[in-house]
Amino acid sequence: MYQVVPGGAGGTITDVIPKQKHRKDTRPLVGAGVIGLVLVIAAVTAWCYYIASLRKAELLKTELLDLNKDGYIIRNQGGSIVFRMDFRSGTLDLDSCSKEGEMLSCGRTTDRKLNFFIETVRPKDTVQCYRVRWEELVPDIPVEHAMTYTFAHWYGGAVSAIQHWPISINGQQAPKPFVTSDIYSNRNEFGGILESYWLSSNATAIKINNSVPFHLGWNDTEKTMSFQARYNDSPFKPNPGEAPCAELSYRVCVGLDVTSIHKYMVRRYFNKPNKVPAKVMFRHPIWSTWALHKTDIDQEKVLTYAANIRKYKFNCSLLELDDRYTSRYGEFEFDQTKFPNASSMFQRLKADGFLVSLWIHPFVNYDSENFHTCVERGLFVREPTGQLPALVRWWNGIGGILDFTNPEARDWFSSQLRSLRSRYGVSSFKFDAGETNYLPWKFSTRTPIRDPSLFTRHYTEMAIPYNDRAELRSGYQSQNISCFFRPIDRDSVWGYELGLKSLIPTVLTISILGYQFILPDMIGGNAYLNRTDGKSVLPDRELYIRWLELTAFMPSMQFSIPPWAYDNEVVEIARKYTALHERIVAPRVLELAGEVLDTGDPIIRPLWWIATGDETAYKIDSQFLIGDDLMVAPVLEPGKQERDIYLPAGHWRSYKGERFDIKEPLHLTDYPVDLDEIAYFLWV
């Protein structure tokens, strides 16, 4: 056998003996050469892959965001990770990704096509935002992203039955519709005031786009909140003629500190009020018949209640006549048995200087004379086919719910309110309910709505003609309705579940969501049976006093259980704090209320508003600020006449006259606060 080997200048050598000897000697060299060639090829291939991976890694970076197949992270200007989002609805095929300018887009997951992009936006030097959109191209596939919440403390979203500040997440919840609900009767749902907006202590904020069929879930084991878009098994609906292809789109913005990023988000994404309600509503208390009389109200009781307000020398901005002044729900005439001469009653009240508000709601019960009229004229929300009115159950019976997307229903309802105003001189109305849990799971409206909570928005619009003194308890994209918003009824208890301790976290949450004209419900709670601390039908006396003191530092005050139901000392304490509210609190609140029209900034603010880098301030839920210069620290525990107070760095003067000029935050341990006192500090 012959082998060609390199020779001299003459070419080749073909001698058999040398050939055999040479083959034996060169075999290791040839093997080494082959191995070397393979290694070179491998090295070149590895280098090419390395260069490609570097280019791909560079491609998948945009400013301070790093994208991978399973999610992305965002860093702040200092390089620290402040936000992490994982993709739960698919794995991106990174080979389908491309980058053009500030837009990074991908066209596939590992098993299907989609539209995905992240766009970097820098609206100002101190803010960096990222527009994120994941759009499915196949119907009925949900989109889910999971946000890790362990990097910071989070605030916002919705009011809840057990309210904490910051948000406290417990247990596991599969994503459920993020829609307004009555949390008094459905305590595990989201509350009647909500916005798809969250803010964190590390200066990161996220706003879900209003077009998203948004569902929210959480998992305290994984430490995640799940943001999901879906149409299947959901009350959300695509626009008419559109396929039910889910889209999850949102913005994540990062700023220098929590206060400045919130100011940016509010100015950019929230509606603003266009006017301030009547000034007297901030200065003088509202008096309601509800907690005192419930539905057992009549003409004599109203007049006696009003007379006692004057007898005990209290001011009154508005007298609210609550539930059951009509004989049936859905009617707008006074019950002749309970109110034999309503016109005379209103005349007497007017002569005594009272403005009167009436309780109303969106329901017409089936036994009401107006039920047939509404059915005939098609004024109710309908079942999904649109052929028949939908019957709904609410806390006072069964009936239809008016379709406020229907101009005819709006006109009919408005005409009833105008009639009450013209006949009796009614000043305004307390608009109750409006939450989407009183709609059927599947329903249709005259004007199709893809987001059920838009029904809440349409209902709140009915208050606009009366917004000087109107009261609403539900809100969604409703900040510009420009009236008072009231959190759901409070129980007469001390705790965080609709009790006294829930009041500050709830008001702070509502404020962060852009609702600044807040009516913090009735002093002492609603005195509901089996939901009242104390040994009588009245709220516990100490609880009532502490509630009164706290409410004196809110934008408005509301009584129902009157101070004279207790004793003279309580009456004197009530006089003291209504006077303090009018003298100290109301002028500051009104000044801030005027600023709200331009800025949307909270009137009632968390301590971190002026202490943005203070870890302790992020967690305080029992103190608050009015503006930047009045700090309030109420007693919220039974049997206590002292409390610990956290005083941010600055120059403060206490209500006792003490001066605190401090360069670092100060803990005041067991600070004495008598039963008739509330601790507050003014910035000097």
XYZ file of C-alpha atoms in Angstrom:
684
model
C 0.000 0.000 0.000
C 1.285 3.386 -0.904
C 1.060 6.749 0.883
C 2.053 10.096 -0.502
C 4.327 12.030 1.810
C 6.176 15.302 1.421
C 9.463 14.854 -0.420
C 12.334 16.981 -1.472
C 12.561 19.276 -4.476
C 12.118 16.212 -6.723
C 8.548 15.514 -5.626
C 7.661 12.129 -3.961
C 9.387 9.013 -2.628
C 7.874 5.651 -3.481
C 10.385 3.219 -2.016
C 8.563 0.487 -0.044
C 10.956 0.216 2.886
C 11.192 3.890 3.641
C 7.435 4.084 3.257
C 6.734 1.528 5.956
C 9.231 3.083 8.324
C 7.899 6.594 7.647
C 4.243 5.495 8.218
C 5.101 4.096 11.576
C 6.920 7.262 12.601
C 4.337 9.837 11.339
C 1.075 8.273 12.585
C 1.139 10.188 15.900
C 1.951 13.386 14.039
C -0.993 12.985 11.687
C -3.320 12.260 14.601
C -2.028 15.290 16.416
C -2.587 17.388 13.308
C -6.172 16.213 12.977
C -6.828 16.866 16.649
C -5.223 20.292 16.332
C -7.378 21.110 13.335
C -10.512 20.031 15.213
C -9.466 22.152 18.181
C -8.875 25.147 15.941
C -12.288 24.712 14.336
C -13.858 24.279 17.760
C -12.089 27.369 19.061
C -13.186 29.417 16.060
C -16.744 28.126 16.436
C -16.731 28.895 20.156
C -15.357 32.353 19.452
C -18.092 32.957 16.879
C -20.724 31.780 19.331
C -19.150 33.964 22.018
C -19.182 37.005 19.765
C -22.763 36.218 18.766
C -23.774 35.786 22.398
C -22.161 39.104 23.276
C -24.044 40.736 20.457
C -27.266 39.031 21.551
C -26.658 40.048 25.150
C -26.080 43.601 23.995
C -29.201 43.351 21.869
C -31.270 42.257 24.857
C -30.199 45.212 26.971
C -31.939 48.548 26.833
C -30.611 51.245 29.112
C -30.907 49.740 32.635
C -33.122 46.782 31.646
C -31.858 43.261 30.928
C -34.168 40.892 29.040
C -33.869 37.107 28.992
C -36.113 34.362 27.719
C -37.979 34.075 31.026
C -38.366 37.716 32.038
C -36.433 40.882 32.734
C -34.839 42.916 35.485
C -34.475 46.681 35.895
C -31.667 48.434 37.706
C -31.562 51.935 39.106
C -28.871 54.486 38.260
C -26.705 53.061 41.036
C -26.768 49.604 39.456
C -28.985 47.931 42.064
C -31.815 45.672 40.925
C -35.100 47.408 41.786
C -37.608 45.439 39.703
C -38.000 41.905 38.431
C -40.722 40.475 36.214
C -40.968 36.803 35.168
C -42.935 35.574 32.165
C -45.439 32.878 33.153
C -47.270 32.536 29.838
C -44.393 31.451 27.653
C -40.643 31.430 27.016
C -39.347 33.953 24.515
C -37.455 32.665 21.471
C -34.521 35.057 21.677
C -33.600 34.364 18.043
C -36.844 36.134 17.099
C -35.816 39.303 18.908
C -34.461 42.458 17.351
C -33.606 45.968 18.467
C -34.248 49.237 16.709
C -33.367 52.379 18.572
C -34.973 52.192 22.016
C -37.425 49.459 20.948
C -36.639 45.817 21.699
C -39.157 43.426 20.108
C -39.677 39.664 19.786
C -41.970 37.729 17.464
C -42.143 34.255 18.981
C -42.180 32.162 22.083
C -40.724 28.675 21.853
C -44.071 27.337 20.589
C -46.077 30.176 18.980
C -46.034 33.608 17.405
C -46.752 36.744 19.422
C -46.158 40.482 19.475
C -43.822 41.521 22.274
C -41.875 44.687 22.838
C -40.157 46.761 25.494
C -39.576 50.412 24.672
C -37.359 52.665 26.764
C -38.724 56.154 27.348
C -36.927 58.905 29.217
C -39.570 61.561 29.865
C -37.273 63.596 32.134
C -33.720 63.416 33.429
C -34.736 61.908 36.761
C -37.239 59.338 35.412
C -36.714 56.286 33.218
C -39.776 54.403 31.927
C -40.288 51.139 30.063
C -43.355 50.422 27.944
C -43.997 46.681 27.978
C -46.502 44.848 25.790
C -47.150 41.127 25.314
C -49.925 40.446 22.817
C -51.159 36.956 22.009
C -52.200 36.247 18.424
C -54.237 33.144 19.296
C -57.597 33.623 21.062
C -58.150 32.629 24.701
C -54.507 32.272 25.686
C -53.933 34.230 28.925
C -50.885 36.430 29.358
C -49.304 36.382 32.802
C -46.281 38.173 34.229
C -45.168 37.704 37.846
C -43.590 40.628 39.696
C -41.242 39.869 42.587
C -42.183 42.183 45.446
C -39.277 41.517 47.826
C -37.111 44.379 46.587
C -39.184 47.022 48.388
C -42.392 47.967 50.210
C -45.416 48.401 47.914
C -48.465 50.670 48.057
C -51.604 51.261 45.993
C -53.897 49.017 43.967
C -57.182 48.966 45.860
C -58.828 49.416 49.209
C -59.466 46.162 51.044
C -61.379 44.873 54.061
C -58.157 44.257 55.985
C -56.075 47.270 55.070
C -52.362 47.499 55.728
C -49.746 50.089 54.820
C -47.560 49.038 53.088
C -49.370 46.196 51.334
C -49.219 42.920 53.260
C -49.547 39.779 51.131
C -50.681 36.522 52.702
C -51.484 33.164 51.146
C -51.924 32.280 47.495
C -54.532 33.633 45.111
C -54.911 32.646 41.469
C -55.392 35.742 39.289
C -58.960 37.058 39.605
C -60.726 40.008 37.979
C -59.380 43.320 39.238
C -62.741 45.064 39.477
C -64.600 47.139 42.051
C -66.459 45.210 44.752
C -68.408 45.802 47.966
C -65.887 44.566 50.521
C -68.315 44.844 53.389
C -70.264 41.866 52.061
C -67.380 40.346 50.033
C -64.382 40.749 52.312
C -61.901 38.796 50.181
C -62.465 40.897 47.074
C -60.940 44.146 45.869
C -62.620 47.277 47.185
C -64.892 49.874 45.659
C -62.079 52.347 44.966
C -59.275 50.916 42.869
C -56.769 51.747 40.143
C -54.273 49.432 38.447
C -51.301 51.326 39.872
C -48.629 50.341 42.385
C -45.737 52.260 43.881
C -42.674 50.982 45.745
C -40.284 52.391 48.307
C -37.341 51.897 45.930
C -38.767 54.544 43.586
C -40.358 52.136 41.126
C -43.956 52.370 39.912
C -46.095 50.264 37.593
C -49.279 51.318 35.810
C -51.320 48.732 33.923
C -52.925 50.156 30.779
C -56.670 50.731 31.020
C -57.290 48.598 27.917
C -56.044 45.408 29.628
C -58.539 42.727 30.796
C -56.656 42.782 34.057
C -56.597 40.039 36.701
C -54.455 40.111 39.831
C -53.102 37.232 41.903
C -50.343 36.666 44.435
C -48.201 34.025 46.113
C -46.537 34.680 49.463
C -44.283 31.631 49.068
C -42.817 32.797 45.769
C -43.103 36.455 46.901
C -44.813 37.430 43.660
C -47.799 39.397 42.438
C -49.272 38.008 39.209
C -50.467 40.415 36.529
C -52.666 38.555 34.072
C -54.689 39.464 30.985
C -57.434 37.121 29.854
C -60.953 36.945 28.422
C -61.864 33.331 29.123
C -63.675 32.735 32.439
C -63.779 36.473 32.992
C -66.281 39.356 33.036
C -63.944 41.308 30.716
C -64.919 41.348 27.052
C -63.061 42.262 23.859
C -64.391 45.121 21.787
C -67.263 44.152 19.469
C -65.925 42.364 16.412
C -62.524 41.678 17.950
C -61.135 38.201 18.643
C -60.506 37.495 22.369
C -56.728 37.763 22.047
C -55.294 38.853 25.359
C -52.835 41.713 25.669
C -50.901 42.662 28.790
C -49.438 46.142 28.483
C -48.076 48.400 31.172
C -45.410 50.940 32.070
C -42.692 50.567 34.669
C -41.028 53.825 35.731
C -37.996 54.301 37.955
C -37.081 57.591 39.623
C -34.768 59.033 42.232
C -37.075 58.545 45.235
C -40.560 57.316 46.062
C -42.121 60.781 46.368
C -40.802 62.178 43.092
C -41.723 59.077 41.060
C -45.253 59.146 42.472
C -45.595 62.827 41.587
C -44.545 61.997 38.029
C -46.990 59.079 37.716
C -49.945 61.050 39.083
C -49.325 63.959 36.748
C -48.910 61.656 33.781
C -51.555 58.960 34.238
C -54.326 60.065 36.625
C -57.362 62.245 36.092
C -57.386 65.385 38.235
C -60.340 67.086 39.934
C -61.469 70.195 38.104
C -62.920 71.934 41.149
C -62.874 71.843 44.939
C -66.129 70.875 46.733
C -67.917 73.437 48.859
C -65.560 74.879 51.476
C -68.085 74.425 54.263
C -67.842 70.647 53.741
C -64.207 70.838 54.834
C -64.878 73.169 57.750
C -68.009 71.786 59.430
C -69.127 68.202 60.122
C -71.660 66.200 58.134
C -74.406 64.597 60.236
C -76.014 61.369 59.016
C -79.067 59.501 60.286
C -77.661 56.089 59.310
C -75.613 54.682 62.199
C -78.022 56.124 64.766
C -81.355 55.060 63.238
C -80.494 52.677 60.368
C -83.699 52.130 58.333
C -85.916 53.025 61.291
C -86.081 56.670 60.277
C -89.077 59.009 60.131
C -89.951 62.675 60.074
C -90.003 63.156 63.824
C -86.591 61.519 64.286
C -85.031 63.689 61.590
C -86.353 66.884 63.176
C -85.289 65.771 66.660
C -81.804 64.909 65.406
C -81.461 68.328 63.767
C -82.764 70.080 66.886
C -80.187 68.308 69.053
C -77.360 69.373 66.739
C -78.358 72.955 67.432
C -79.106 72.316 71.112
C -75.601 71.016 71.725
C -74.104 73.878 69.702
C -72.533 72.010 66.817
C -72.120 73.247 63.273
C -73.444 71.255 60.327
C -72.368 71.450 56.692
C -74.895 68.850 55.542
C -77.636 66.723 57.105
C -77.813 63.333 55.420
C -81.146 61.528 55.387
C -80.150 57.928 54.786
C -81.833 54.617 53.960
C -85.597 53.941 53.934
C -87.270 57.308 53.523
C -89.176 55.749 50.603
C -91.653 52.893 50.899
C -89.868 50.738 48.287
C -86.371 50.725 46.848
C -86.305 52.328 43.429
C -88.922 54.960 44.174
C -88.296 58.650 44.653
C -91.292 59.666 46.759
C -91.289 59.961 50.528
C -93.114 57.252 52.447
C -96.315 59.011 53.543
C -96.538 56.931 56.693
C -93.053 57.778 57.928
C -92.971 61.284 56.459
C -96.549 62.594 56.517
C -95.465 66.114 55.528
C -92.052 66.003 53.911
C -92.396 69.505 52.449
C -93.015 70.976 55.893
C -90.048 69.055 57.301
C -87.733 70.478 54.643
C -89.037 73.984 55.250
C -88.324 73.695 58.983
C -84.861 72.336 58.355
C -84.101 75.132 55.909
C -85.330 77.718 58.408
C -82.942 76.255 60.993
C -80.034 76.559 58.564
C -79.738 72.912 57.473
C -78.870 71.756 53.976
C -80.170 68.238 53.361
C -78.736 65.368 51.327
C -80.619 62.171 50.421
C -79.311 58.606 50.137
C -79.727 57.073 46.679
C -78.567 53.962 44.818
C -78.670 52.430 41.300
C -81.246 49.689 42.033
C -84.982 49.427 41.310
C -86.536 46.507 43.190
C -89.104 44.335 41.463
C -91.884 45.461 43.833
C -91.312 49.140 43.035
C -93.791 50.995 40.851
C -90.856 52.097 38.719
C -89.736 48.562 37.920
C -92.259 48.051 35.104
C -91.429 51.454 33.645
C -87.716 50.651 33.553
C -88.339 47.248 31.957
C -90.606 48.726 29.292
C -88.139 51.473 28.438
C -85.080 49.204 28.516
C -83.294 51.102 31.273
C -81.754 48.123 33.081
C -78.502 46.259 32.556
C -79.407 43.142 30.563
C -78.418 39.515 30.448
C -75.730 38.620 27.855
C -78.060 38.273 24.841
C -79.497 41.722 25.500
C -83.065 40.413 25.241
C -84.093 40.506 28.897
C -83.292 42.687 31.909
C -80.947 41.057 34.412
C -82.187 40.631 37.969
C -79.562 41.258 40.626
C -79.450 40.706 44.375
C -78.190 43.478 46.622
C -78.309 44.061 50.378
C -81.877 45.371 50.271
C -83.525 42.884 47.958
C -83.803 41.828 44.321
C -84.338 44.059 41.318
C -82.813 45.607 38.249
C -79.739 47.815 38.123
C -79.866 50.917 35.938
C -77.663 50.899 32.854
C -75.705 54.136 33.105
C -74.145 53.583 29.683
C -77.669 54.142 28.303
C -78.447 57.864 27.797
C -82.139 57.204 28.426
C -81.401 55.555 31.797
C -79.114 58.430 32.743
C -81.776 60.975 31.800
C -84.488 59.117 33.708
C -82.360 58.814 36.848
C -81.245 62.444 36.608
C -84.833 63.607 36.216
C -85.759 61.841 39.471
C -82.960 63.643 41.309
C -83.884 66.990 39.799
C -87.480 66.446 40.871
C -86.409 65.836 44.487
C -84.305 68.965 44.383
C -87.066 71.155 42.936
C -89.862 69.789 45.166
C -88.048 69.778 48.475
C -84.924 71.858 48.045
C -82.630 68.842 48.427
C -79.063 70.094 48.348
C -77.232 66.965 47.212
C -77.127 63.172 47.302
C -75.188 60.337 48.897
C -74.540 57.937 45.991
C -74.313 54.456 47.496
C -73.086 51.236 45.827
C -71.842 51.343 42.210
C -69.473 48.373 42.529
C -69.311 45.772 39.770
C -70.058 42.825 42.066
C -73.728 43.890 41.840
C -73.658 43.229 38.094
C -74.261 39.712 36.780
C -71.090 37.759 35.980
C -72.089 38.001 32.324
C -74.141 41.004 31.224
C -74.749 43.450 28.396
C -75.179 47.214 28.356
C -76.503 49.677 25.788
C -72.980 50.889 25.124
C -70.675 47.853 25.305
C -68.001 48.069 27.996
C -64.978 45.800 27.909
C -63.971 46.548 31.516
C -66.744 45.957 34.102
C -65.363 48.705 36.351
C -66.262 51.243 33.674
C -69.805 50.746 34.983
C -68.537 52.249 38.246
C -67.095 55.180 36.319
C -70.424 55.779 34.521
C -72.301 55.689 37.829
C -69.971 58.175 39.485
C -70.617 60.603 36.631
C -74.189 60.950 37.882
C -72.796 62.871 40.862
C -71.227 65.641 38.761
C -74.197 68.069 38.927
C -74.112 67.778 42.727
C -70.374 67.538 43.326
C -70.245 70.540 45.657
C -71.652 68.304 48.385
C -72.096 64.854 46.813
C -70.666 61.685 48.340
C -69.531 58.529 46.511
C -68.253 55.241 47.909
C -66.940 53.715 44.667
C -64.491 55.040 42.125
C -62.574 53.904 39.062
C -60.822 56.466 36.861
C -63.135 58.864 38.730
C -60.704 61.350 40.277
C -62.104 64.146 38.087
C -65.659 63.719 39.392
C -64.495 66.280 41.975
C -66.625 65.250 44.937
C -66.054 63.507 48.267
C -65.199 59.805 48.182
C -65.975 57.663 51.201
C -64.419 54.288 51.979
C -66.883 51.464 52.660
C -68.685 51.324 56.032
C -66.437 50.833 59.043
C -67.289 48.470 61.876
C -67.195 49.840 65.425
C -64.048 47.905 66.333
C -60.388 48.721 66.997
C -58.639 46.446 64.491
C -57.423 46.441 60.892
C -60.515 44.704 59.497
C -62.759 47.698 58.750
C -61.942 49.067 62.208
C -60.219 52.142 63.588
C -56.727 50.878 62.735
C -57.746 50.477 59.102
C -58.632 54.133 58.730
C -55.154 55.615 58.166
C -53.975 52.823 55.782
C -57.239 53.145 53.825
C -57.055 56.926 53.524
C -53.379 56.761 52.519
C -54.190 54.138 49.870
C -57.085 56.178 48.446
C -54.821 59.231 48.382
C -52.077 57.380 46.491
C -54.733 56.353 43.937
C -55.500 60.007 43.264
C -58.665 60.566 45.338
C -57.945 63.504 47.630
C -61.350 64.749 48.801
C -61.930 62.020 51.363
C -64.829 61.512 53.748
C -63.497 58.913 56.221
C -66.937 57.483 57.172
C -68.814 57.972 60.432
C -67.112 58.674 63.742
C -67.209 55.520 65.861
C -68.172 53.311 62.934
C -71.634 52.118 61.963
C -72.574 50.275 65.190
C -73.706 47.160 63.332
C -75.006 44.232 65.364
C -72.236 41.753 66.270
C -69.639 44.065 64.738
C -69.343 46.554 67.584
C -66.818 46.610 70.428
C -68.526 47.446 73.718
C -71.267 46.218 76.001
C -74.159 48.210 74.510
C -75.584 49.074 71.114
C -73.318 52.110 71.096
C -69.671 51.872 70.065
C -67.246 51.609 72.960
C -66.849 55.063 74.539
C -63.054 55.095 74.374
C -63.146 53.877 70.775
C -65.594 56.652 69.891
C -63.342 59.335 71.419
C -60.183 58.094 69.709
C -62.094 57.858 66.401
C -63.338 61.422 66.861
C -59.819 62.722 67.515
C -58.423 61.014 64.424
C -61.245 62.205 62.159
C -60.641 65.799 63.261
C -57.418 65.658 61.222
C -59.033 64.250 58.087
C -60.274 66.426 55.186
C -63.849 66.191 56.466
C -65.721 64.972 59.551
C -68.935 62.963 59.743
C -71.092 62.181 62.769
C -74.030 59.837 63.076
C -73.870 58.387 66.589
C -73.996 61.777 68.372
C -71.661 62.762 71.226
C -74.650 63.387 73.509
C -75.509 59.677 73.288
C -72.663 59.235 75.810
C -72.156 62.004 78.370
C -71.179 65.641 78.791
C -67.458 64.897 78.728
C -67.752 63.331 75.281
C -69.804 66.325 74.132
C -67.056 68.669 75.319
C -64.365 66.600 73.606
C -66.416 66.685 70.396
C -66.778 70.465 70.608
C -63.040 70.788 71.212
C -62.111 68.779 68.140
C -64.700 70.178 65.746
C -63.368 73.622 66.704
C -59.757 72.471 66.260
C -60.645 71.007 62.876
C -62.170 74.287 61.750
C -59.327 76.408 63.140
C -56.191 74.370 62.297
C -56.996 71.535 59.899
C -59.554 72.946 57.451
C -57.513 76.000 56.367
C -54.502 73.793 55.594
C -56.649 71.186 53.825
C -58.358 73.839 51.691
C -55.001 75.271 50.683
C -53.823 71.808 49.632
C -57.157 71.089 47.920
C -56.549 74.009 45.594
C -53.150 72.570 44.681
C -54.683 69.162 43.935
C -56.352 70.574 40.818
C -52.929 71.089 39.247
C -50.757 68.428 40.832
C -52.957 65.570 42.060
C -50.666 65.308 45.100
C -52.174 63.824 48.263
C -53.629 66.015 50.982
C -53.171 63.198 53.509
C -49.612 61.936 53.053
C -47.455 59.094 54.410
C -44.401 59.934 56.501
C -42.088 58.838 53.693
C -43.350 61.793 51.654
C -40.820 63.991 53.510
C -38.433 61.171 54.522
C -37.839 59.409 51.217
C -34.758 57.432 52.242
C -36.024 56.416 55.673
C -36.674 52.673 55.960
C -38.709 53.107 59.139
C -40.933 55.742 57.561
C -41.843 53.302 54.766
C -43.569 51.018 57.294
C -45.429 53.434 59.577
C -49.205 53.005 59.316
C -50.394 54.844 62.437
C -49.094 58.337 61.665
C -49.654 60.642 58.718
C -49.000 64.108 57.360
C -51.338 66.866 56.251
C -49.223 68.457 53.559
C -45.562 68.522 54.525
C -45.808 70.412 57.790
C -48.453 68.890 60.067
C -47.777 65.399 61.425
C -50.469 63.482 63.329
C -50.023 60.492 65.672
C -53.355 59.284 67.136
C -53.786 56.640 69.823
C -55.307 53.541 68.194
C -55.061 50.982 71.011
C -57.671 50.434 73.753
C -56.660 51.337 77.283
C -53.641 53.367 76.198
C -52.804 56.923 77.169
C -49.373 56.895 75.599
C -47.843 55.799 72.322
C -44.518 55.547 70.501
C -44.026 58.321 67.957
C -41.585 58.474 65.063
C -40.477 62.019 64.349
C -38.693 62.584 61.012
C -35.626 64.806 60.960
C -36.460 68.495 61.000
C -37.770 71.292 63.182
C -40.998 70.370 64.956
C -43.189 71.856 67.652
C -45.627 69.578 69.487
C -49.193 70.471 70.397
C -47.843 70.832 73.946
C -45.328 73.458 72.876
C -42.217 71.240 72.929
C -39.482 71.977 70.369
C -37.635 69.229 68.503
C -34.743 70.409 66.321
C -33.320 67.128 65.108
C -30.900 66.202 62.326
C -31.799 62.509 62.560
C -35.195 60.819 63.047
C -36.248 60.551 66.671
C -38.238 57.830 68.451
C -40.405 59.202 71.245
C -41.146 56.163 73.405
C -44.315 56.056 75.523
C -45.147 59.650 74.690
C -48.050 60.646 77.005
C -51.384 61.266 75.231
C -54.421 61.638 77.497
C -57.843 60.351 76.490
C -58.949 63.803 75.369
C -55.735 64.399 73.378
C -54.235 63.474 70.036
C -50.543 64.013 69.394
C -49.692 66.329 66.535
C -46.586 68.259 65.529
C -46.176 71.345 63.385
C -43.144 72.056 61.242
C -41.492 75.176 62.610
